[in-house]
Amino acid sequence: MHEPHPDKQPDQQSDGIPTKATVLDLRQAMGLEQLIPILVNRPVVYVGESHDNYAHHQAQLAVIDALHESGADLAIGMEMFQQPFQQYLDDYVAGRITEAEMLKKTEWYDRWVYDYRLYQPILEYAKSKSIPVIALNVPREVTRRVSEVGLDGLNEEERSQVPVEIDNSDQAYRERLKKIFNQHGKEISSDFERFLQVQLVWDEGMAARAADYLQAHPDKQMVVLAGSGHLMHRSGIPNRVQRRHPVSSAVVLPGGNLRVVPGVADFMLFPEQAELPPAAVLGIYMEQAESGVLVSKVVKQSAADLGGVEPDDIILAFDGEQVTSPNDLRIQLLRKKPGDEAELTLLRRRVLLGEKQLDVKLILGQ
């Protein structure tokens, strides 16, 4: 092996080989038990996710539980709920309404497309420990209007729902969003500027809500749960909270699909693999009916098919509880597992025989 010549300067261009690189020593990996003593001293802890990854949500719950057990006085800020529905989260945690009522009143199935069961253990834990859950997200109606008309096109009432201060000075943030925008095959134009405004309203709105809560509750530590894209490089939510409420914080992102580069987070967490258990399903396509839920199609060999449900039946009740919308049915199915028995009350309409009400029992599938 040859020693480097002391008088020779490295050739920065030779053979196209880079002479500088950042090294991450992966031998320094720690367990959650070593991380928590660091996190417990940060007033804000951001824990990222891919929304449909159950292992990420299990890891978020592990962080919340460890912090709570360490004595932290927690609040959980969640991207998944929109700010106008805060009262219903308060009522749920306090035990004044049921989980089903909370899901209906927060309009979960209309405003957040992901399976509630991914988040259910976190919400149940918060309720069991009386940990406040804070709705961070701006109303969908606001981001939709910004997408349609831009910030300048909002009327006075709409503008009042948007943070007064929106910082567009972060060029790295802009470039990352531009790359995402371009992946959809669109050219950089006024369309991108509108897309950027939507993201800014989204991130600034969540940051403003978190900062307001922290200022009003200085003894609380907030764990913010949001998509990793809102947290990486601190440029989405974290820096915007810091601008409003300067406190120390930590960004924890789940590893695996995320590109590990310096500065992307303070800590990368690699959770154990976990799969969401199969959901109980009826095997129907459904639509809103005037009274109840219309069965528009029945999947062959499904629970509904084997139980005798037919297209154009209207579901009036599930296990004796009234069903007024498809969301009612989704919420009631949360209580069930594949293989469980269920009873449907149906209204069957026949051209020649008229209407009749009947009860059918079936074994739920997956």
CSV table of C-alpha atoms in Angstrom, one decimal:
chain,number,residue,atom,x,y,z
A,1,MET,CA,0.0,0.0,0.0
A,2,HIS,CA,1.4,3.4,-1.0
A,3,GLU,CA,1.4,6.4,1.3
A,4,PRO,CA,0.1,9.7,-0.1
A,5,HIS,CA,2.9,12.0,-1.2
A,6,PRO,CA,3.0,14.9,1.3
A,7,ASP,CA,3.6,17.5,-1.5
A,8,LYS,CA,0.9,16.3,-3.9
A,9,GLN,CA,-2.5,18.0,-3.8
A,10,PRO,CA,-5.5,15.9,-4.6
A,11,ASP,CA,-6.6,16.2,-8.2
A,12,GLN,CA,-10.2,17.2,-7.9
A,13,GLN,CA,-10.9,16.4,-11.5
A,14,SER,CA,-8.9,13.2,-12.0
A,15,ASP,CA,-11.0,10.3,-13.5
A,16,GLY,CA,-14.2,12.0,-12.4
A,17,ILE,CA,-13.9,10.5,-8.9
A,18,PRO,CA,-15.2,12.8,-6.2
A,19,THR,CA,-12.7,13.6,-3.5
A,20,LYS,CA,-15.3,14.8,-0.9
A,21,ALA,CA,-18.1,12.8,0.6
A,22,THR,CA,-20.1,12.8,3.8
A,23,VAL,CA,-19.9,9.6,5.8
A,24,LEU,CA,-22.7,8.3,8.1
A,25,ASP,CA,-21.4,5.7,10.5
A,26,LEU,CA,-24.1,3.1,10.6
A,27,ARG,CA,-22.3,1.3,13.4
A,28,GLN,CA,-23.6,4.0,15.7
A,29,ALA,CA,-27.2,2.8,15.4
A,30,MET,CA,-29.2,3.0,18.7
A,31,GLY,CA,-32.4,1.6,20.0
A,32,LEU,CA,-35.6,3.5,20.9
A,33,GLU,CA,-34.6,3.3,24.5
A,34,GLN,CA,-31.5,5.4,23.7
A,35,LEU,CA,-33.4,7.8,21.6
A,36,ILE,CA,-36.2,8.7,24.0
A,37,PRO,CA,-33.9,10.5,26.6
A,38,ILE,CA,-32.9,12.8,23.7
A,39,LEU,CA,-36.4,13.4,22.4
A,40,VAL,CA,-37.9,14.0,25.9
A,41,ASN,CA,-36.1,17.3,26.1
A,42,ARG,CA,-37.4,18.6,22.8
A,43,PRO,CA,-40.7,20.5,23.1
A,44,VAL,CA,-41.6,19.4,19.6
A,45,VAL,CA,-41.0,15.9,18.1
A,46,TYR,CA,-41.9,15.4,14.4
A,47,VAL,CA,-42.5,11.7,13.5
A,48,GLY,CA,-43.0,11.1,9.8
A,49,GLU,CA,-44.8,8.4,7.9
A,50,SER,CA,-45.9,7.0,4.6
A,51,HIS,CA,-49.6,7.2,5.1
A,52,ASP,CA,-50.4,3.6,4.1
A,53,ASN,CA,-47.5,2.0,5.9
A,54,TYR,CA,-48.8,0.3,9.1
A,55,ALA,CA,-45.2,-0.3,10.4
A,56,HIS,CA,-44.7,3.5,10.3
A,57,HIS,CA,-47.8,4.1,12.5
A,58,GLN,CA,-46.7,1.4,14.9
A,59,ALA,CA,-43.4,3.2,15.2
A,60,GLN,CA,-45.1,6.5,15.8
A,61,LEU,CA,-47.2,4.9,18.6
A,62,ALA,CA,-44.0,3.4,20.1
A,63,VAL,CA,-42.4,6.8,20.3
A,64,ILE,CA,-45.6,8.3,21.8
A,65,ASP,CA,-45.8,5.5,24.4
A,66,ALA,CA,-42.1,5.8,25.4
A,67,LEU,CA,-42.3,9.5,25.8
A,68,HIS,CA,-45.5,9.2,27.8
A,69,GLU,CA,-44.0,6.6,30.0
A,70,SER,CA,-41.0,8.8,30.6
A,71,GLY,CA,-43.3,11.4,32.2
A,72,ALA,CA,-43.7,13.8,29.3
A,73,ASP,CA,-47.0,15.8,29.3
A,74,LEU,CA,-47.9,15.1,25.7
A,75,ALA,CA,-50.2,16.4,23.0
A,76,ILE,CA,-50.4,14.7,19.6
A,77,GLY,CA,-50.7,16.9,16.5
A,78,MET,CA,-52.2,15.1,13.5
A,79,GLU,CA,-52.2,16.1,9.8
A,80,MET,CA,-55.1,13.7,9.3
A,81,PHE,CA,-57.7,15.9,11.0
A,82,GLN,CA,-58.8,19.3,9.8
A,83,GLN,CA,-58.9,22.3,12.1
A,84,PRO,CA,-62.7,23.0,12.1
A,85,PHE,CA,-63.3,19.6,13.7
A,86,GLN,CA,-61.2,20.1,16.8
A,87,GLN,CA,-64.1,20.0,19.2
A,88,TYR,CA,-65.0,16.4,18.2
A,89,LEU,CA,-61.5,15.2,18.9
A,90,ASP,CA,-61.7,16.9,22.3
A,91,ASP,CA,-65.0,15.2,22.9
A,92,TYR,CA,-63.7,11.8,21.9
A,93,VAL,CA,-60.6,12.0,24.1
A,94,ALA,CA,-62.8,13.1,27.0
A,95,GLY,CA,-65.2,10.2,26.5
A,96,ARG,CA,-68.1,12.4,25.6
A,97,ILE,CA,-68.6,10.8,22.2
A,98,THR,CA,-67.8,7.4,20.8
A,99,GLU,CA,-65.2,6.5,18.2
A,100,ALA,CA,-68.0,6.1,15.7
A,101,GLU,CA,-69.4,9.5,16.5
A,102,MET,CA,-65.9,11.1,16.2
A,103,LEU,CA,-65.4,9.5,12.8
A,104,LYS,CA,-68.7,10.8,11.5
A,105,LYS,CA,-68.3,14.3,13.0
A,106,THR,CA,-64.7,14.7,11.7
A,107,GLU,CA,-65.8,13.4,8.3
A,108,TRP,CA,-62.9,11.0,8.3
A,109,TYR,CA,-64.0,9.0,5.3
A,110,ASP,CA,-64.7,12.0,3.2
A,111,ARG,CA,-61.6,14.0,4.1
A,112,TRP,CA,-58.8,11.4,4.6
A,113,VAL,CA,-58.7,8.5,2.2
A,114,TYR,CA,-56.6,6.1,4.2
A,115,ASP,CA,-57.8,3.2,6.2
A,116,TYR,CA,-58.7,4.4,9.7
A,117,ARG,CA,-57.4,1.2,11.2
A,118,LEU,CA,-53.9,2.4,10.4
A,119,TYR,CA,-54.4,5.2,13.0
A,120,GLN,CA,-56.9,3.6,15.3
A,121,PRO,CA,-54.3,2.3,17.9
A,122,ILE,CA,-52.9,5.8,18.2
A,123,LEU,CA,-56.3,7.4,18.8
A,124,GLU,CA,-57.3,4.7,21.2
A,125,TYR,CA,-54.0,5.2,23.1
A,126,ALA,CA,-54.5,9.0,23.2
A,127,LYS,CA,-58.0,8.4,24.7
A,128,SER,CA,-56.8,5.8,27.2
A,129,LYS,CA,-54.1,8.2,28.5
A,130,SER,CA,-56.2,11.5,28.1
A,131,ILE,CA,-53.6,12.9,25.7
A,132,PRO,CA,-55.0,15.8,23.7
A,133,VAL,CA,-55.2,15.2,19.9
A,134,ILE,CA,-54.8,18.4,17.9
A,135,ALA,CA,-56.3,18.8,14.4
A,136,LEU,CA,-53.5,20.4,12.4
A,137,ASN,CA,-54.7,20.5,8.8
A,138,VAL,CA,-56.4,23.4,7.1
A,139,PRO,CA,-59.9,22.7,5.7
A,140,ARG,CA,-59.9,20.9,2.4
A,141,GLU,CA,-62.2,23.6,1.0
A,142,VAL,CA,-59.4,26.2,1.5
A,143,THR,CA,-56.7,24.2,-0.3
A,144,ARG,CA,-59.2,23.4,-3.1
A,145,ARG,CA,-60.0,27.1,-3.6
A,146,VAL,CA,-56.3,28.0,-3.6
A,147,SER,CA,-55.8,25.3,-6.3
A,148,GLU,CA,-58.6,26.9,-8.3
A,149,VAL,CA,-58.0,30.6,-8.0
A,150,GLY,CA,-54.7,31.1,-6.2
A,151,LEU,CA,-54.1,33.1,-3.1
A,152,ASP,CA,-54.9,36.3,-4.8
A,153,GLY,CA,-58.3,35.0,-5.9
A,154,LEU,CA,-59.6,34.2,-2.4
A,155,ASN,CA,-62.4,36.3,-1.0
A,156,GLU,CA,-62.1,37.9,2.4
A,157,GLU,CA,-63.8,35.0,4.3
A,158,GLU,CA,-61.6,32.4,2.5
A,159,ARG,CA,-58.4,34.5,3.2
A,160,SER,CA,-59.2,34.6,6.9
A,161,GLN,CA,-58.7,30.8,7.0
A,162,VAL,CA,-55.2,31.1,5.6
A,163,PRO,CA,-52.2,32.1,7.8
A,164,VAL,CA,-51.4,35.7,7.4
A,165,GLU,CA,-47.7,35.0,7.1
A,166,ILE,CA,-46.7,32.7,4.2
A,167,ASP,CA,-42.9,32.4,3.7
A,168,ASN,CA,-41.9,31.6,0.1
A,169,SER,CA,-38.2,32.3,0.5
A,170,ASP,CA,-37.0,28.7,0.9
A,171,GLN,CA,-35.5,27.9,-2.5
A,172,ALA,CA,-34.6,24.3,-1.7
A,173,TYR,CA,-38.3,23.7,-0.7
A,174,ARG,CA,-39.4,25.2,-4.0
A,175,GLU,CA,-37.0,23.0,-6.0
A,176,ARG,CA,-38.1,19.8,-4.2
A,177,LEU,CA,-41.7,20.6,-5.0
A,178,LYS,CA,-40.8,21.4,-8.6
A,179,LYS,CA,-39.2,18.0,-9.0
A,180,ILE,CA,-42.4,16.4,-7.6
A,181,PHE,CA,-44.5,18.5,-10.0
A,182,ASN,CA,-42.4,17.6,-13.0
A,183,GLN,CA,-42.7,13.9,-12.2
A,184,HIS,CA,-46.3,14.2,-13.3
A,185,GLY,CA,-45.2,15.3,-16.7
A,186,LYS,CA,-46.2,18.9,-16.4
A,187,GLU,CA,-44.2,21.9,-17.5
A,188,ILE,CA,-43.1,24.6,-15.1
A,189,SER,CA,-45.7,27.3,-15.5
A,190,SER,CA,-48.4,29.1,-13.6
A,191,ASP,CA,-49.7,25.6,-12.8
A,192,PHE,CA,-46.6,25.0,-10.7
A,193,GLU,CA,-47.1,28.4,-8.9
A,194,ARG,CA,-50.6,27.4,-8.0
A,195,PHE,CA,-49.4,23.9,-6.9
A,196,LEU,CA,-46.7,25.6,-4.8
A,197,GLN,CA,-49.2,28.0,-3.2
A,198,VAL,CA,-51.4,25.0,-2.1
A,199,GLN,CA,-48.4,23.3,-0.5
A,200,LEU,CA,-47.4,26.5,1.3
A,201,VAL,CA,-50.9,27.0,2.6
A,202,TRP,CA,-50.9,23.4,3.7
A,203,ASP,CA,-47.6,23.6,5.5
A,204,GLU,CA,-48.0,27.1,6.9
A,205,GLY,CA,-51.5,26.2,8.2
A,206,MET,CA,-50.3,23.1,10.0
A,207,ALA,CA,-47.3,25.0,11.4
A,208,ALA,CA,-49.4,27.9,12.6
A,209,ARG,CA,-51.8,25.6,14.4
A,210,ALA,CA,-49.0,23.7,16.1
A,211,ALA,CA,-47.3,26.9,17.1
A,212,ASP,CA,-50.5,28.4,18.5
A,213,TYR,CA,-51.1,25.4,20.6
A,214,LEU,CA,-47.5,25.3,22.0
A,215,GLN,CA,-47.7,29.0,22.9
A,216,ALA,CA,-51.0,28.5,24.7
A,217,HIS,CA,-49.7,25.3,26.5
A,218,PRO,CA,-46.0,26.0,27.3
A,219,ASP,CA,-45.8,22.9,29.5
A,220,LYS,CA,-46.9,20.5,26.8
A,221,GLN,CA,-44.6,18.5,24.5
A,222,MET,CA,-46.1,18.0,21.1
A,223,VAL,CA,-45.6,15.0,18.9
A,224,VAL,CA,-46.5,15.9,15.3
A,225,LEU,CA,-47.6,13.1,13.1
A,226,ALA,CA,-47.4,14.0,9.4
A,227,GLY,CA,-46.3,12.7,6.0
A,228,SER,CA,-42.5,12.6,5.7
A,229,GLY,CA,-42.7,15.0,2.8
A,230,HIS,CA,-44.0,17.7,5.2
A,231,LEU,CA,-41.0,17.2,7.6
A,232,MET,CA,-37.9,16.2,5.6
A,233,HIS,CA,-35.1,18.8,5.6
A,234,ARG,CA,-37.3,20.7,8.1
A,235,SER,CA,-38.6,22.8,5.2
A,236,GLY,CA,-42.3,21.9,5.4
A,237,ILE,CA,-43.7,22.2,8.9
A,238,PRO,CA,-40.7,22.3,11.3
A,239,ASN,CA,-39.0,25.5,10.1
A,240,ARG,CA,-42.4,27.2,9.9
A,241,VAL,CA,-43.2,26.3,13.5
A,242,GLN,CA,-39.7,27.5,14.5
A,243,ARG,CA,-40.3,30.9,12.8
A,244,ARG,CA,-43.4,31.4,14.9
A,245,HIS,CA,-42.3,29.7,18.2
A,246,PRO,CA,-38.6,29.2,18.6
A,247,VAL,CA,-38.1,26.0,20.5
A,248,SER,CA,-35.8,23.0,20.1
A,249,SER,CA,-37.2,20.1,18.2
A,250,ALA,CA,-36.3,16.8,16.5
A,251,VAL,CA,-37.3,15.3,13.2
A,252,VAL,CA,-37.6,11.5,13.2
A,253,LEU,CA,-38.3,9.9,9.8
A,254,PRO,CA,-38.9,6.3,9.0
A,255,GLY,CA,-36.2,4.6,6.9
A,256,GLY,CA,-36.7,2.2,4.2
A,257,ASN,CA,-38.1,3.9,1.1
A,258,LEU,CA,-36.6,7.3,2.0
A,259,ARG,CA,-33.3,8.4,0.5
A,260,VAL,CA,-30.8,8.8,3.4
A,261,VAL,CA,-28.9,12.1,2.9
A,262,PRO,CA,-27.4,14.5,5.4
A,263,GLY,CA,-29.9,16.9,6.7
A,264,VAL,CA,-33.0,15.0,5.7
A,265,ALA,CA,-33.8,14.4,9.4
A,266,ASP,CA,-32.2,14.4,12.8
A,267,PHE,CA,-32.9,10.7,13.3
A,268,MET,CA,-33.9,7.8,11.0
A,269,LEU,CA,-36.1,5.1,12.5
A,270,PHE,CA,-36.2,1.7,11.0
A,271,PRO,CA,-39.3,0.0,12.3
A,272,GLU,CA,-40.0,-3.7,12.4
A,273,GLN,CA,-42.1,-4.9,9.5
A,274,ALA,CA,-45.8,-5.0,10.4
A,275,GLU,CA,-48.9,-5.6,8.2
A,276,LEU,CA,-52.3,-4.2,8.9
A,277,PRO,CA,-54.6,-7.2,9.7
A,278,PRO,CA,-57.2,-8.0,7.0
A,279,ALA,CA,-60.4,-6.0,7.2
A,280,ALA,CA,-63.8,-7.5,7.4
A,281,VAL,CA,-65.6,-6.9,4.1
A,282,LEU,CA,-69.1,-7.5,2.7
A,283,GLY,CA,-68.1,-7.6,-0.9
A,284,ILE,CA,-70.4,-5.0,-2.3
A,285,TYR,CA,-70.2,-1.7,-4.2
A,286,MET,CA,-72.4,0.8,-2.5
A,287,GLU,CA,-74.0,4.2,-3.1
A,288,GLN,CA,-76.0,6.6,-1.1
A,289,ALA,CA,-79.8,5.9,-1.1
A,290,GLU,CA,-82.6,8.2,0.0
A,291,SER,CA,-82.9,6.1,3.1
A,292,GLY,CA,-80.0,3.7,3.7
A,293,VAL,CA,-77.3,2.3,1.4
A,294,LEU,CA,-77.9,1.1,-2.1
A,295,VAL,CA,-76.1,-2.1,-3.2
A,296,SER,CA,-75.0,-1.2,-6.8
A,297,LYS,CA,-73.0,-4.4,-7.3
A,298,VAL,CA,-72.3,-7.7,-5.5
A,299,VAL,CA,-68.9,-9.4,-5.8
A,300,LYS,CA,-69.3,-13.0,-6.8
A,301,GLN,CA,-68.5,-15.5,-4.0
A,302,SER,CA,-68.2,-12.7,-1.5
A,303,ALA,CA,-69.8,-12.6,1.9
A,304,ALA,CA,-72.8,-10.6,0.6
A,305,ASP,CA,-73.2,-13.0,-2.4
A,306,LEU,CA,-73.1,-16.1,-0.3
A,307,GLY,CA,-75.5,-14.5,2.2
A,308,GLY,CA,-78.1,-13.7,-0.4
A,309,VAL,CA,-77.7,-10.0,-0.9
A,310,GLU,CA,-78.7,-8.8,-4.4
A,311,PRO,CA,-77.9,-5.7,-6.5
A,312,ASP,CA,-80.4,-2.9,-5.9
A,313,ASP,CA,-81.1,-4.0,-2.3
A,314,ILE,CA,-81.0,-1.2,0.1
A,315,ILE,CA,-79.2,-1.8,3.4
A,316,LEU,CA,-81.3,-0.3,6.3
A,317,ALA,CA,-79.4,-1.7,9.3
A,318,PHE,CA,-76.3,-3.6,10.3
A,319,ASP,CA,-76.5,-5.8,13.4
A,320,GLY,CA,-79.7,-4.0,14.3
A,321,GLU,CA,-78.1,-0.5,14.1
A,322,GLN,CA,-79.5,1.9,11.5
A,323,VAL,CA,-77.5,2.6,8.4
A,324,THR,CA,-78.0,6.0,6.7
A,325,SER,CA,-74.8,6.3,4.6
A,326,PRO,CA,-71.9,4.2,3.2
A,327,ASN,CA,-69.8,5.8,5.9
A,328,ASP,CA,-72.1,4.3,8.6
A,329,LEU,CA,-71.4,0.9,7.2
A,330,ARG,CA,-67.7,1.5,7.0
A,331,ILE,CA,-67.6,2.6,10.7
A,332,GLN,CA,-69.7,-0.4,11.8
A,333,LEU,CA,-67.4,-2.8,10.0
A,334,LEU,CA,-64.5,-1.6,12.1
A,335,ARG,CA,-65.9,-3.6,15.0
A,336,LYS,CA,-65.7,-6.8,12.9
A,337,LYS,CA,-63.0,-9.3,11.8
A,338,PRO,CA,-63.1,-11.7,8.8
A,339,GLY,CA,-65.1,-14.7,9.8
A,340,ASP,CA,-67.4,-12.8,12.1
A,341,GLU,CA,-71.2,-13.1,11.6
A,342,ALA,CA,-73.2,-10.1,10.7
A,343,GLU,CA,-76.9,-9.5,10.1
A,344,LEU,CA,-78.2,-7.0,7.5
A,345,THR,CA,-81.7,-5.6,7.3
A,346,LEU,CA,-82.5,-5.1,3.6
A,347,LEU,CA,-85.3,-3.5,1.6
A,348,ARG,CA,-85.7,-5.5,-1.6
A,349,ARG,CA,-87.6,-3.9,-4.4
A,350,ARG,CA,-89.2,-6.0,-7.1
A,351,VAL,CA,-91.2,-4.6,-10.1
A,352,LEU,CA,-94.0,-7.1,-9.9
A,353,LEU,CA,-93.8,-8.2,-6.2
A,354,GLY,CA,-93.3,-4.7,-4.7
A,355,GLU,CA,-91.1,-4.0,-1.7
A,356,LYS,CA,-90.3,-6.3,1.2
A,357,GLN,CA,-88.0,-6.0,4.2
A,358,LEU,CA,-85.9,-9.0,5.1
A,359,ASP,CA,-83.0,-9.9,7.4
A,360,VAL,CA,-80.0,-11.9,6.1
A,361,LYS,CA,-77.1,-13.4,8.1
A,362,LEU,CA,-73.7,-13.8,6.6
A,363,ILE,CA,-70.1,-14.5,7.5
A,364,LEU,CA,-67.8,-11.6,6.7
A,365,GLY,CA,-64.9,-12.1,4.3
A,366,GLN,CA,-61.6,-10.3,3.9
